[in-house]
Amino acid sequence: MKFCSSCGAQVRTEVPAGDNRPRHVCISCAEIHYSNPKIIAGCLPVFEDKVLLCKRAIEPRIGYWTLPAGFMENNESTEQAARRETLEEANARVSNLELYSLTSMTHINHVQMIYLATLDDLNFSAGEESLEVALFSEAEVPWEDIAFQSITNALRCYFDDRHNQKFPLRHFEIHAPSKRPLNKASV
């Protein structure tokens, strides 16, 4: 950040009085600008013994499979964001949402919240950000082509938990980027 969004003056990085972290502070109006993590919300849509995955049509990780998820918008709840992203990416409607997976990604300042959800019907298709969408049983999941570690974690836990029919809230922390290639074409 170079300029204050309140008055347009330059900002500098300093630890404000009463704080313990460096922040962007306006040199003119003294406005403190906080930079906080972004929230990603999505669904793990289930139909019978299968899960719905989307093949990414956008970077990062174009051509790899993921759950329908994306950045939360202002004026929506995390559940609303998860439903919206599922509709946008997979043209799918879901119900019975229960928070299932919470992942702190400290290296990129993101928090991902995945809801376990019931796929309402088989009327789904690729949205604008997806190349294709499909249902996969555990044996059919393209594990080597899953886009993100957070998605792999959620899927593996889901298939493990399904055996007991108990789905506790799972928490993960990812502190470093994956060693996977950034682009399917480079594999």
PDB file of C-alpha atoms in Angstrom:
ATOM      1  CA  MET A   1       0.000   0.000   0.000  1.00  0.00           C
ATOM      2  CA  LYS A   2       1.401   3.379  -0.996  1.00  0.00           C
ATOM      3  CA  PHE A   3      -1.460   5.841  -0.490  1.00  0.00           C
ATOM      4  CA  CYS A   4      -4.195   6.362   2.079  1.00  0.00           C
ATOM      5  CA  SER A   5      -7.654   5.378   0.865  1.00  0.00           C
ATOM      6  CA  SER A   6      -9.171   8.044   3.135  1.00  0.00           C
ATOM      7  CA  CYS A   7      -7.233  11.160   2.094  1.00  0.00           C
ATOM      8  CA  GLY A   8      -4.837  10.096  -0.679  1.00  0.00           C
ATOM      9  CA  ALA A   9      -1.632  10.978   1.185  1.00  0.00           C
ATOM     10  CA  GLN A  10       1.312   8.614   1.384  1.00  0.00           C
ATOM     11  CA  VAL A  11       1.421   5.900   4.030  1.00  0.00           C
ATOM     12  CA  ARG A  12       4.347   4.493   5.939  1.00  0.00           C
ATOM     13  CA  THR A  13       4.758   1.221   7.755  1.00  0.00           C
ATOM     14  CA  GLU A  14       5.015   1.542  11.532  1.00  0.00           C
ATOM     15  CA  VAL A  15       3.735   0.018  14.740  1.00  0.00           C
ATOM     16  CA  PRO A  16       0.929   2.329  15.911  1.00  0.00           C
ATOM     17  CA  ALA A  17       0.614   3.254  19.579  1.00  0.00           C
ATOM     18  CA  GLY A  18      -1.218   0.522  21.450  1.00  0.00           C
ATOM     19  CA  ASP A  19      -0.511  -2.061  18.729  1.00  0.00           C
ATOM     20  CA  ASN A  20       2.203  -4.688  18.392  1.00  0.00           C
ATOM     21  CA  ARG A  21       2.365  -5.214  14.619  1.00  0.00           C
ATOM     22  CA  PRO A  22       3.531  -3.060  11.717  1.00  0.00           C
ATOM     23  CA  ARG A  23       0.612  -1.406   9.900  1.00  0.00           C
ATOM     24  CA  HIS A  24       0.205   1.057   7.049  1.00  0.00           C
ATOM     25  CA  VAL A  25      -0.370   4.464   8.655  1.00  0.00           C
ATOM     26  CA  CYS A  26      -1.208   7.663   6.767  1.00  0.00           C
ATOM     27  CA  ILE A  27       1.374  10.402   7.274  1.00  0.00           C
ATOM     28  CA  SER A  28      -1.343  13.075   6.914  1.00  0.00           C
ATOM     29  CA  CYS A  29      -4.582  11.929   8.586  1.00  0.00           C
ATOM     30  CA  ALA A  30      -3.032   9.130  10.740  1.00  0.00           C
ATOM     31  CA  GLU A  31      -5.583   6.573   9.463  1.00  0.00           C
ATOM     32  CA  ILE A  32      -4.414   3.043  10.267  1.00  0.00           C
ATOM     33  CA  HIS A  33      -4.977   0.597   7.409  1.00  0.00           C
ATOM     34  CA  TYR A  34      -5.269  -3.033   8.489  1.00  0.00           C
ATOM     35  CA  SER A  35      -4.458  -5.862   6.118  1.00  0.00           C
ATOM     36  CA  ASN A  36      -6.232  -9.023   7.232  1.00  0.00           C
ATOM     37  CA  PRO A  37      -6.532 -12.546   5.827  1.00  0.00           C
ATOM     38  CA  LYS A  38      -8.960 -13.283   3.019  1.00  0.00           C
ATOM     39  CA  ILE A  39     -11.664 -15.900   3.498  1.00  0.00           C
ATOM     40  CA  ILE A  40     -12.287 -18.663   0.961  1.00  0.00           C
ATOM     41  CA  ALA A  41     -15.597 -20.506   1.275  1.00  0.00           C
ATOM     42  CA  GLY A  42     -16.760 -23.573  -0.573  1.00  0.00           C
ATOM     43  CA  CYS A  43     -18.559 -26.884  -0.481  1.00  0.00           C
ATOM     44  CA  LEU A  44     -17.763 -30.553  -0.492  1.00  0.00           C
ATOM     45  CA  PRO A  45     -20.932 -31.596  -2.359  1.00  0.00           C
ATOM     46  CA  VAL A  46     -21.933 -35.227  -1.841  1.00  0.00           C
ATOM     47  CA  PHE A  47     -24.340 -37.370  -3.857  1.00  0.00           C
ATOM     48  CA  GLU A  48     -24.731 -40.965  -2.638  1.00  0.00           C
ATOM     49  CA  ASP A  49     -21.148 -42.289  -2.406  1.00  0.00           C
ATOM     50  CA  LYS A  50     -19.606 -39.626  -4.658  1.00  0.00           C
ATOM     51  CA  VAL A  51     -18.250 -36.086  -4.378  1.00  0.00           C
ATOM     52  CA  LEU A  52     -18.535 -33.299  -6.939  1.00  0.00           C
ATOM     53  CA  LEU A  53     -15.244 -31.849  -8.165  1.00  0.00           C
ATOM     54  CA  CYS A  54     -14.481 -29.039 -10.603  1.00  0.00           C
ATOM     55  CA  LYS A  55     -11.554 -28.896 -13.016  1.00  0.00           C
ATOM     56  CA  ARG A  56     -10.127 -25.377 -12.799  1.00  0.00           C
ATOM     57  CA  ALA A  57     -10.323 -23.134 -15.872  1.00  0.00           C
ATOM     58  CA  ILE A  58      -8.347 -20.336 -14.191  1.00  0.00           C
ATOM     59  CA  GLU A  59      -5.010 -19.886 -12.465  1.00  0.00           C
ATOM     60  CA  PRO A  60      -3.706 -20.821 -10.073  1.00  0.00           C
ATOM     61  CA  ARG A  61      -3.595 -24.528 -10.881  1.00  0.00           C
ATOM     62  CA  ILE A  62      -5.526 -24.444 -14.152  1.00  0.00           C
ATOM     63  CA  GLY A  63      -6.428 -27.956 -15.305  1.00  0.00           C
ATOM     64  CA  TYR A  64      -6.375 -29.429 -11.802  1.00  0.00           C
ATOM     65  CA  TRP A  65      -9.377 -30.634  -9.800  1.00  0.00           C
ATOM     66  CA  THR A  66     -10.791 -28.888  -6.751  1.00  0.00           C
ATOM     67  CA  LEU A  67     -13.945 -28.424  -4.734  1.00  0.00           C
ATOM     68  CA  PRO A  68     -16.162 -25.481  -5.735  1.00  0.00           C
ATOM     69  CA  ALA A  69     -14.840 -22.613  -3.610  1.00  0.00           C
ATOM     70  CA  GLY A  70     -13.737 -19.003  -3.842  1.00  0.00           C
ATOM     71  CA  PHE A  71     -13.330 -15.705  -2.080  1.00  0.00           C
ATOM     72  CA  MET A  72     -16.113 -14.496   0.133  1.00  0.00           C
ATOM     73  CA  GLU A  73     -17.792 -11.237  -0.907  1.00  0.00           C
ATOM     74  CA  ASN A  74     -18.854  -8.373   1.329  1.00  0.00           C
ATOM     75  CA  ASN A  75     -22.374  -8.609   2.744  1.00  0.00           C
ATOM     76  CA  GLU A  76     -22.589 -12.404   2.671  1.00  0.00           C
ATOM     77  CA  SER A  77     -22.109 -15.094   5.276  1.00  0.00           C
ATOM     78  CA  THR A  78     -19.589 -17.892   4.819  1.00  0.00           C
ATOM     79  CA  GLU A  79     -22.462 -20.302   4.111  1.00  0.00           C
ATOM     80  CA  GLN A  80     -23.921 -17.939   1.502  1.00  0.00           C
ATOM     81  CA  ALA A  81     -20.466 -17.638  -0.095  1.00  0.00           C
ATOM     82  CA  ALA A  82     -20.084 -21.432  -0.197  1.00  0.00           C
ATOM     83  CA  ARG A  83     -23.496 -21.825  -1.877  1.00  0.00           C
ATOM     84  CA  ARG A  84     -22.771 -19.022  -4.356  1.00  0.00           C
ATOM     85  CA  GLU A  85     -19.378 -20.434  -5.325  1.00  0.00           C
ATOM     86  CA  THR A  86     -20.884 -23.896  -5.814  1.00  0.00           C
ATOM     87  CA  LEU A  87     -23.547 -22.440  -8.083  1.00  0.00           C
ATOM     88  CA  GLU A  88     -21.038 -20.280 -10.005  1.00  0.00           C
ATOM     89  CA  GLU A  89     -18.400 -22.974 -10.535  1.00  0.00           C
ATOM     90  CA  ALA A  90     -20.554 -26.085 -10.920  1.00  0.00           C
ATOM     91  CA  ASN A  91     -24.071 -24.776 -11.594  1.00  0.00           C
ATOM     92  CA  ALA A  92     -25.003 -26.999  -8.655  1.00  0.00           C
ATOM     93  CA  ARG A  93     -27.452 -26.464  -5.830  1.00  0.00           C
ATOM     94  CA  VAL A  94     -26.665 -27.816  -2.384  1.00  0.00           C
ATOM     95  CA  SER A  95     -28.428 -28.166   0.956  1.00  0.00           C
ATOM     96  CA  ASN A  96     -27.722 -29.369   4.507  1.00  0.00           C
ATOM     97  CA  LEU A  97     -24.496 -27.377   4.775  1.00  0.00           C
ATOM     98  CA  GLU A  98     -22.328 -28.136   7.822  1.00  0.00           C
ATOM     99  CA  LEU A  99     -18.922 -26.550   8.385  1.00  0.00           C
ATOM    100  CA  TYR A 100     -16.463 -29.391   7.915  1.00  0.00           C
ATOM    101  CA  SER A 101     -12.955 -28.162   7.164  1.00  0.00           C
ATOM    102  CA  LEU A 102     -11.153 -25.024   8.337  1.00  0.00           C
ATOM    103  CA  THR A 103      -7.681 -24.400   6.933  1.00  0.00           C
ATOM    104  CA  SER A 104      -5.336 -21.592   7.948  1.00  0.00           C
ATOM    105  CA  MET A 105      -2.880 -20.869   5.138  1.00  0.00           C
ATOM    106  CA  THR A 106      -0.416 -18.581   6.875  1.00  0.00           C
ATOM    107  CA  HIS A 107       1.986 -18.251   3.929  1.00  0.00           C
ATOM    108  CA  ILE A 108      -0.688 -16.533   1.794  1.00  0.00           C
ATOM    109  CA  ASN A 109      -2.868 -15.001   4.549  1.00  0.00           C
ATOM    110  CA  HIS A 110      -5.985 -16.991   3.615  1.00  0.00           C
ATOM    111  CA  VAL A 111      -8.494 -18.961   5.651  1.00  0.00           C
ATOM    112  CA  GLN A 112     -10.483 -21.623   3.825  1.00  0.00           C
ATOM    113  CA  MET A 113     -13.847 -22.852   5.106  1.00  0.00           C
ATOM    114  CA  ILE A 114     -15.332 -25.922   3.419  1.00  0.00           C
ATOM    115  CA  TYR A 115     -18.916 -26.984   4.118  1.00  0.00           C
ATOM    116  CA  LEU A 116     -20.017 -30.585   3.804  1.00  0.00           C
ATOM    117  CA  ALA A 117     -23.184 -30.395   1.685  1.00  0.00           C
ATOM    118  CA  THR A 118     -25.768 -32.562  -0.034  1.00  0.00           C
ATOM    119  CA  LEU A 119     -25.963 -32.166  -3.800  1.00  0.00           C
ATOM    120  CA  ASP A 120     -29.663 -31.503  -4.448  1.00  0.00           C
ATOM    121  CA  ASP A 121     -29.788 -33.184  -7.864  1.00  0.00           C
ATOM    122  CA  LEU A 122     -27.652 -34.203 -10.821  1.00  0.00           C
ATOM    123  CA  ASN A 123     -28.403 -31.010 -12.704  1.00  0.00           C
ATOM    124  CA  PHE A 124     -24.853 -29.567 -12.686  1.00  0.00           C
ATOM    125  CA  SER A 125     -22.424 -28.360 -15.343  1.00  0.00           C
ATOM    126  CA  ALA A 126     -19.191 -26.435 -15.690  1.00  0.00           C
ATOM    127  CA  GLY A 127     -19.439 -22.799 -14.711  1.00  0.00           C
ATOM    128  CA  GLU A 128     -17.272 -20.004 -16.096  1.00  0.00           C
ATOM    129  CA  GLU A 129     -14.287 -20.864 -13.864  1.00  0.00           C
ATOM    130  CA  SER A 130     -14.453 -24.628 -14.521  1.00  0.00           C
ATOM    131  CA  LEU A 131     -13.406 -26.704 -17.515  1.00  0.00           C
ATOM    132  CA  GLU A 132     -15.592 -29.594 -16.373  1.00  0.00           C
ATOM    133  CA  VAL A 133     -17.345 -30.946 -13.304  1.00  0.00           C
ATOM    134  CA  ALA A 134     -17.893 -34.548 -12.355  1.00  0.00           C
ATOM    135  CA  LEU A 135     -18.881 -36.893  -9.557  1.00  0.00           C
ATOM    136  CA  PHE A 136     -16.153 -39.168  -8.186  1.00  0.00           C
ATOM    137  CA  SER A 137     -16.186 -42.117  -5.823  1.00  0.00           C
ATOM    138  CA  GLU A 138     -13.188 -42.406  -3.510  1.00  0.00           C
ATOM    139  CA  ALA A 139     -11.487 -44.824  -5.907  1.00  0.00           C
ATOM    140  CA  GLU A 140     -12.108 -42.521  -8.881  1.00  0.00           C
ATOM    141  CA  VAL A 141     -10.774 -39.266  -7.370  1.00  0.00           C
ATOM    142  CA  PRO A 142      -7.797 -38.066  -9.445  1.00  0.00           C
ATOM    143  CA  TRP A 143      -5.629 -37.711  -6.321  1.00  0.00           C
ATOM    144  CA  GLU A 144      -2.472 -36.718  -8.230  1.00  0.00           C
ATOM    145  CA  ASP A 145      -4.391 -33.953  -9.998  1.00  0.00           C
ATOM    146  CA  ILE A 146      -5.979 -32.242  -6.974  1.00  0.00           C
ATOM    147  CA  ALA A 147      -5.153 -28.543  -7.126  1.00  0.00           C
ATOM    148  CA  PHE A 148      -4.499 -27.697  -3.481  1.00  0.00           C
ATOM    149  CA  GLN A 149      -3.314 -29.444  -0.327  1.00  0.00           C
ATOM    150  CA  SER A 150      -6.284 -28.028   1.602  1.00  0.00           C
ATOM    151  CA  ILE A 151      -8.668 -29.805  -0.796  1.00  0.00           C
ATOM    152  CA  THR A 152      -6.752 -33.074  -0.568  1.00  0.00           C
ATOM    153  CA  ASN A 153      -6.946 -32.823   3.244  1.00  0.00           C
ATOM    154  CA  ALA A 154     -10.710 -32.229   3.232  1.00  0.00           C
ATOM    155  CA  LEU A 155     -11.387 -35.045   0.750  1.00  0.00           C
ATOM    156  CA  ARG A 156      -9.217 -37.599   2.563  1.00  0.00           C
ATOM    157  CA  CYS A 157     -10.883 -36.780   5.896  1.00  0.00           C
ATOM    158  CA  TYR A 158     -14.337 -36.989   4.326  1.00  0.00           C
ATOM    159  CA  PHE A 159     -13.726 -40.463   2.905  1.00  0.00           C
ATOM    160  CA  ASP A 160     -12.238 -41.599   6.249  1.00  0.00           C
ATOM    161  CA  ASP A 161     -15.118 -40.092   8.247  1.00  0.00           C
ATOM    162  CA  ARG A 162     -17.712 -41.610   5.951  1.00  0.00           C
ATOM    163  CA  HIS A 163     -16.903 -45.071   7.297  1.00  0.00           C
ATOM    164  CA  ASN A 164     -18.098 -43.993  10.796  1.00  0.00           C
ATOM    165  CA  GLN A 165     -20.784 -41.615   9.521  1.00  0.00           C
ATOM    166  CA  LYS A 166     -19.350 -38.987  11.908  1.00  0.00           C
ATOM    167  CA  PHE A 167     -18.076 -35.769  10.380  1.00  0.00           C
ATOM    168  CA  PRO A 168     -16.327 -33.636  13.000  1.00  0.00           C
ATOM    169  CA  LEU A 169     -14.989 -30.193  12.184  1.00  0.00           C
ATOM    170  CA  ARG A 170     -11.447 -30.610  10.864  1.00  0.00           C
ATOM    171  CA  HIS A 171      -8.774 -27.959  11.310  1.00  0.00           C
ATOM    172  CA  PHE A 172      -5.568 -27.767   9.300  1.00  0.00           C
ATOM    173  CA  GLU A 173      -2.659 -25.361   9.126  1.00  0.00           C
ATOM    174  CA  ILE A 174      -0.562 -25.000   5.998  1.00  0.00           C
ATOM    175  CA  HIS A 175       2.561 -22.899   6.532  1.00  0.00           C
ATOM    176  CA  ALA A 176       4.435 -23.378   3.271  1.00  0.00           C
ATOM    177  CA  PRO A 177       3.432 -23.712  -0.365  1.00  0.00           C
ATOM    178  CA  SER A 178       3.121 -27.116  -1.965  1.00  0.00           C
ATOM    179  CA  LYS A 179       6.032 -28.416  -4.020  1.00  0.00           C
ATOM    180  CA  ARG A 180       3.609 -29.175  -6.876  1.00  0.00           C
ATOM    181  CA  PRO A 181       4.115 -27.528 -10.274  1.00  0.00           C
ATOM    182  CA  LEU A 182       2.160 -24.306 -10.726  1.00  0.00           C
ATOM    183  CA  ASN A 183       0.636 -25.248 -14.050  1.00  0.00           C
ATOM    184  CA  LYS A 184      -0.710 -28.497 -15.499  1.00  0.00           C
ATOM    185  CA  ALA A 185       1.168 -27.814 -18.732  1.00  0.00           C
ATOM    186  CA  SER A 186       4.481 -27.941 -16.833  1.00  0.00           C
ATOM    187  CA  VAL A 187       3.847 -31.453 -15.457  1.00  0.00           C
TER     188      VAL A 187
END
